[in-house]
Coordinates of C-alpha atoms in Angstrom, one line a residue:
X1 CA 152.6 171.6 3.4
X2 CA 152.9 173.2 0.0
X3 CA 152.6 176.8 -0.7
X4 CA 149.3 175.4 -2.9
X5 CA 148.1 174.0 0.0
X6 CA 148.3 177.3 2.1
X7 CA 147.5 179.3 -0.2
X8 CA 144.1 177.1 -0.1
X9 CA 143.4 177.1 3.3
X10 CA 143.8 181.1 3.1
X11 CA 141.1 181.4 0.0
X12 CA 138.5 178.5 2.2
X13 CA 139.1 180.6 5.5
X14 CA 137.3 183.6 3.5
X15 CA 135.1 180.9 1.5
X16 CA 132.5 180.9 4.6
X17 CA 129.4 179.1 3.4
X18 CA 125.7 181.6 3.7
X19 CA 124.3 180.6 6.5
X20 CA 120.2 181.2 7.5
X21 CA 119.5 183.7 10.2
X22 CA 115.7 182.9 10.8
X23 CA 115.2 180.3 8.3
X24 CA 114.3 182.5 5.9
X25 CA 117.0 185.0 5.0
X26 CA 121.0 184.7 4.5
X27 CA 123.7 186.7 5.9
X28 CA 125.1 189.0 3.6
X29 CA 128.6 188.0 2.5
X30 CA 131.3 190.2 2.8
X31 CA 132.9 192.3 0.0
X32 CA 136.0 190.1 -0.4
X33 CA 133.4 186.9 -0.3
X34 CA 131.1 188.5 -3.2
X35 CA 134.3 188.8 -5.4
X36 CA 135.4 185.6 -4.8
X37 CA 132.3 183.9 -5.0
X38 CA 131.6 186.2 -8.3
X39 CA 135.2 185.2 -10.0
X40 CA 134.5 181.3 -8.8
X41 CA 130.9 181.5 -11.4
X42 CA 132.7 183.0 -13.7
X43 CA 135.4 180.1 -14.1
X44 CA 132.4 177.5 -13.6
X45 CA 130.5 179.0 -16.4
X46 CA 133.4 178.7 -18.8
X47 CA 134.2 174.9 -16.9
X48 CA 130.9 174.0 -17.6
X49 CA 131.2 175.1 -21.2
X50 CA 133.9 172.8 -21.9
X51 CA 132.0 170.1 -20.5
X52 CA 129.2 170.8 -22.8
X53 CA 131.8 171.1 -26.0
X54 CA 134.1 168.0 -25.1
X55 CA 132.7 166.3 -22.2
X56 CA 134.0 166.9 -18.7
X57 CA 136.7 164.8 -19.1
X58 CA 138.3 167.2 -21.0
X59 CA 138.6 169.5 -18.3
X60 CA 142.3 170.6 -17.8
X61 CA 143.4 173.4 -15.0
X62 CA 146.2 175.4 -17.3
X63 CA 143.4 175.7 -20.3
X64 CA 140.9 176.5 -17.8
X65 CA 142.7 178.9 -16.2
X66 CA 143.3 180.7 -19.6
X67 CA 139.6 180.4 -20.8
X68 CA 138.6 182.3 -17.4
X69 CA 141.3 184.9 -17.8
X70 CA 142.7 183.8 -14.3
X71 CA 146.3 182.7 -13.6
X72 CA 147.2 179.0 -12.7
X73 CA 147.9 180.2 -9.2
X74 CA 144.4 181.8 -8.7
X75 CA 142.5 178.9 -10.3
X76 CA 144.2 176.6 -7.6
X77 CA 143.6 179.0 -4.9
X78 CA 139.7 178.5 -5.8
X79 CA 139.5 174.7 -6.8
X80 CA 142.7 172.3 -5.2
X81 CA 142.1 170.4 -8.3
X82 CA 139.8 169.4 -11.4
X83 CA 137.6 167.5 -8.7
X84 CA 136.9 170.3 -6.6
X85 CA 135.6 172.0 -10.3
X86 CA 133.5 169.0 -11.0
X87 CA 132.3 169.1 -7.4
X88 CA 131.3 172.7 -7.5
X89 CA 129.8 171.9 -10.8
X90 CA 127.7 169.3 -9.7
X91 CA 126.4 171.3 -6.6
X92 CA 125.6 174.1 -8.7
X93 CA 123.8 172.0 -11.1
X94 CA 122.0 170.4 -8.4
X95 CA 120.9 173.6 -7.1
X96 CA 119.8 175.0 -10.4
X97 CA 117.7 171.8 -11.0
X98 CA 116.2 172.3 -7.8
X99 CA 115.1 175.7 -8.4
X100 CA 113.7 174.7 -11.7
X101 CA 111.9 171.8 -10.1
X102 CA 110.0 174.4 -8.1
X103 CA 108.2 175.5 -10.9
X104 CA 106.0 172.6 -11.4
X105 CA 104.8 173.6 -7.6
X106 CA 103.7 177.3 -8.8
X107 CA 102.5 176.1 -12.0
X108 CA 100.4 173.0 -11.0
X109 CA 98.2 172.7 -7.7
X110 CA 97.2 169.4 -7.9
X111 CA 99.5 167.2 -5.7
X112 CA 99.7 163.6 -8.3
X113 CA 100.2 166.8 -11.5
X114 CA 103.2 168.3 -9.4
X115 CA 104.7 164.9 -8.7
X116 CA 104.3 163.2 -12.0
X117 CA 105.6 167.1 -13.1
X118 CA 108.4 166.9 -10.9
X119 CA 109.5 163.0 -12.1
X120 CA 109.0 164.1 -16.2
X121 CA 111.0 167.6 -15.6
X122 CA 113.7 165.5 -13.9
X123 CA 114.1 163.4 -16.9
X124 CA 113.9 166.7 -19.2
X125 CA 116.9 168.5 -17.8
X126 CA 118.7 165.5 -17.8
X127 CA 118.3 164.8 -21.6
X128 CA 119.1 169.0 -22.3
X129 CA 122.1 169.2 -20.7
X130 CA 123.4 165.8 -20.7
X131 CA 126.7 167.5 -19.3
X132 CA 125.1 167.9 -16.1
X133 CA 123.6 164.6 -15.9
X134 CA 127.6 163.3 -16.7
X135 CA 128.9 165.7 -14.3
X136 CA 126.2 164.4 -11.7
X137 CA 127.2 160.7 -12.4
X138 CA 130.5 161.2 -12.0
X139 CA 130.0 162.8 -8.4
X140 CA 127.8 159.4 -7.3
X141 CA 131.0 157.6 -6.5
X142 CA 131.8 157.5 -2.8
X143 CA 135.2 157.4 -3.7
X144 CA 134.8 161.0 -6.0
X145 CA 134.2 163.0 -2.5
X146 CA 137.7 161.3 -1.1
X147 CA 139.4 163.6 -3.7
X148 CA 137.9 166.7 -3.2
X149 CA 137.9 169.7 -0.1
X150 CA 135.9 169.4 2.9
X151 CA 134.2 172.3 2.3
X152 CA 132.8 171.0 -1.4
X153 CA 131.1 168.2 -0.1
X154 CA 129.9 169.9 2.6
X155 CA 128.6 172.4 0.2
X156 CA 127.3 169.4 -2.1
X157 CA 125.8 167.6 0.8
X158 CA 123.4 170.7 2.2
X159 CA 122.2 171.0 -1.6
X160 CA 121.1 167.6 -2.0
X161 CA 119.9 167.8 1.6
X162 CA 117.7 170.6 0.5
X163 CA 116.6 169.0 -2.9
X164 CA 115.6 165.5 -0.8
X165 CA 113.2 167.7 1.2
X166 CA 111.5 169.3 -1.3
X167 CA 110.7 165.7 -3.0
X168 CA 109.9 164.1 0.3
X169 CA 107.4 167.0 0.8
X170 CA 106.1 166.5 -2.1
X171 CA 105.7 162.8 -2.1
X172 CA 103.8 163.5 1.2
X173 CA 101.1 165.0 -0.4
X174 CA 100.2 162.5 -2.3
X175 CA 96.9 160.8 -0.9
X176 CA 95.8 157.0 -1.9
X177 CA 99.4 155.3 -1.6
X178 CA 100.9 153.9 1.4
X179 CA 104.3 154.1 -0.2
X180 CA 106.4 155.7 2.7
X181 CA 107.1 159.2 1.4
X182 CA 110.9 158.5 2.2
X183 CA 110.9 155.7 0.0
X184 CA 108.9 157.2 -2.5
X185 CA 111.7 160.5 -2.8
X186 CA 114.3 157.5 -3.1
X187 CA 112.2 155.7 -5.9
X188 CA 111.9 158.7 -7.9
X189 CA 115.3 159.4 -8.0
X190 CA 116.4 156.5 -9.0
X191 CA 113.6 155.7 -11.6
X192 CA 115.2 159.0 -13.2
X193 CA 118.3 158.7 -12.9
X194 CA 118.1 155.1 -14.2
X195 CA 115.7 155.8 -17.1
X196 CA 118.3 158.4 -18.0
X197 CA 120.7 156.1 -18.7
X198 CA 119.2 153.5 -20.2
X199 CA 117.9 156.9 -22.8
X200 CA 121.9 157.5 -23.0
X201 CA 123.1 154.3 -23.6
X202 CA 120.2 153.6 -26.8
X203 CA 122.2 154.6 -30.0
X204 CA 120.4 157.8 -31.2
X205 CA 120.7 160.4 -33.9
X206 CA 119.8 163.5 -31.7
X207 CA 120.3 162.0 -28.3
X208 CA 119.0 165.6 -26.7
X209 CA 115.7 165.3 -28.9
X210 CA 112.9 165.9 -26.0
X211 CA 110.3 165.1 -27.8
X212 CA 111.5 161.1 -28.6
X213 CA 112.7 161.4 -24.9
X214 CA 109.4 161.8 -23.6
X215 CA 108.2 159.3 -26.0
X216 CA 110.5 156.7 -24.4
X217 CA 109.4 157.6 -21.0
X218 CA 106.1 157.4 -21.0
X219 CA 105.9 153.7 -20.8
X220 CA 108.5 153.7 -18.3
X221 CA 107.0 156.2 -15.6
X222 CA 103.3 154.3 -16.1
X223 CA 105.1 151.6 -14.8
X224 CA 106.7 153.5 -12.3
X225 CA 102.9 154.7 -11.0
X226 CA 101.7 151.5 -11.0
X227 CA 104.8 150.1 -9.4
X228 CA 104.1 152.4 -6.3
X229 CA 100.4 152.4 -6.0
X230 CA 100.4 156.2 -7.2
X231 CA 96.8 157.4 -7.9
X232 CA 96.3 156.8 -12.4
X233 CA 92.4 157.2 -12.5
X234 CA 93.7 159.8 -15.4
X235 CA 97.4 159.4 -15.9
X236 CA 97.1 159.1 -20.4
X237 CA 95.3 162.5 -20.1
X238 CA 97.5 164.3 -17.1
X239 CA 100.9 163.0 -19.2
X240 CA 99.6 164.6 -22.3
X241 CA 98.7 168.0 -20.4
X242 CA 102.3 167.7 -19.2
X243 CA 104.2 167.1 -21.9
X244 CA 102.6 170.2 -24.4
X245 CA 103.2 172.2 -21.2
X246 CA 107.1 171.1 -20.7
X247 CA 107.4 171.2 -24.2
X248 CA 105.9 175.0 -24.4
X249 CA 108.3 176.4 -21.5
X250 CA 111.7 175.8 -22.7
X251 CA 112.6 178.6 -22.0
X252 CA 111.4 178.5 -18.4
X253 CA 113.5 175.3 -17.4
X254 CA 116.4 175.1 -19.4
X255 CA 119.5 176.0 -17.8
X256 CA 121.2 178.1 -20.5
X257 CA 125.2 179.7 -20.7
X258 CA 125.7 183.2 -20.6
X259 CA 124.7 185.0 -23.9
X260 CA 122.5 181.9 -25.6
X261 CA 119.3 181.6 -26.2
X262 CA 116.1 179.2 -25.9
X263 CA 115.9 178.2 -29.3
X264 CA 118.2 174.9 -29.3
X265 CA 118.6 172.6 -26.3
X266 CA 121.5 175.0 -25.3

């Protein structure tokens, strides 16, 4: 075993994942956990900076170690390698989507709005920070997770665990369909992720523009209703409400860096 390798298995020994007490509230980690998990955002923000600049296959450990003002050593004794940074990227992205997901629940009550809500926000975060949705692709490979620690996918795995709940949930309370809610959830994921591609591989001047995006979509997700039977007595009219109200909250639901503003994309 290399000194690397120990050195890991000290840092992921202290790396203890929160875990629920009642269902409701976390433990409180410890002070040695808070400064690690504290210095581990820290290098992801500047990782996910670099992914945003160059694309994350730019990321390299020694120049990500200097952008986070870290040594070499430490950086490994965080991430093994630049998979286990990809793989925390991706779960952190996932979570952040989720939470920003979860406003379509508190700002629409009716249950076709908040689905339809939750499909079009999907396909906004993925055309504003296209280095998510690359970072998110990336980790779709079965063979990604082979190269990565236990503990990340783990970590990944109860993220996406959570995420699929919330949709399934959500899918359940849609009335008229028969569409199993389970299949549903898996529909809508892959109608966005798919549509998402296809917007990435067109050629395009300002492939982040939202406004052509949702142009581009609109067909595509009235196709998707139809497809599953989903209730369209006033789909035109509830897309239109949606995309002013998307459009409006920005701010809201884009996952910005440290220090930038609203005003752009990123």
């Amino acid at each position: 075993m290399s000194s690397i390798q120990k050195s890991n298995m000290e840092y992921y020994s202290n790396y203890i994942p929160e875990s629920k007490n009642d269902g409701t509230n976390l433990m409180q980690p410890s002070g040695k956990q808070q400064k690690t998990r504290v210095r581990e955002e820290a290098i992801l923000e500047k990782a996910r900076e670099v992914a945003i600049a160059e694309g994350v296959g730019a990321l390299k450990m020694p120049e990500l170690a200097k952008l986070s003002q870290v040594s070499v050593g430490t950086l490994y004794r965080h991430f093994e390698s630049k998979q286990d940074v990809i793989a925390a990227l991706a779960s952190q992205a996932l979570d952040i989507r989720h939470q920003k997901l979860k406003l379509v629940i508190d700002q629409f009550q009716e249950p076709e709005m908040r689905c339809l809500g939750v499909i079009m926000l999907d396909f906004l975060f993925n055309i504003a920070h296209p280095d998510v949705f690359q970072i998110e692709m990336q980790c779709a490979s079965p063979s990604f997770w082979q190269e990565t620690h236990n503990i990340r996918r783990h970590n990944h795995q109860i993220v996406a665990s959570d995420l699929s709940s919330f949709l399934e949930e959500l899918c359940s309370e849609i009335s008229g369909t028969t569409t199993d809610p389970k299949h549903l959830t898996t529909g809508l994921w892959a109608f966005v992720s798919g549509i998402s591609l296809v917007w990435y591989g067109m050629p395009h001047d300002q492939p982040d523009n939202l406004e052509d995006a949702l142009a581009f979509l609109r067909p595509h997700l009235m196709n998707f209703i139809k497809g599953y039977g989903l209730p369209s007595s006033n789909t035109q009219q509830t897309l239109n409400q949606l995309e002013q109200h998307f459009l409006a909250t920005k701010s809201q639901w884009l996952w910005t860096l440290k220090g930038t503003t609203t005003n752009d994309v990123h």
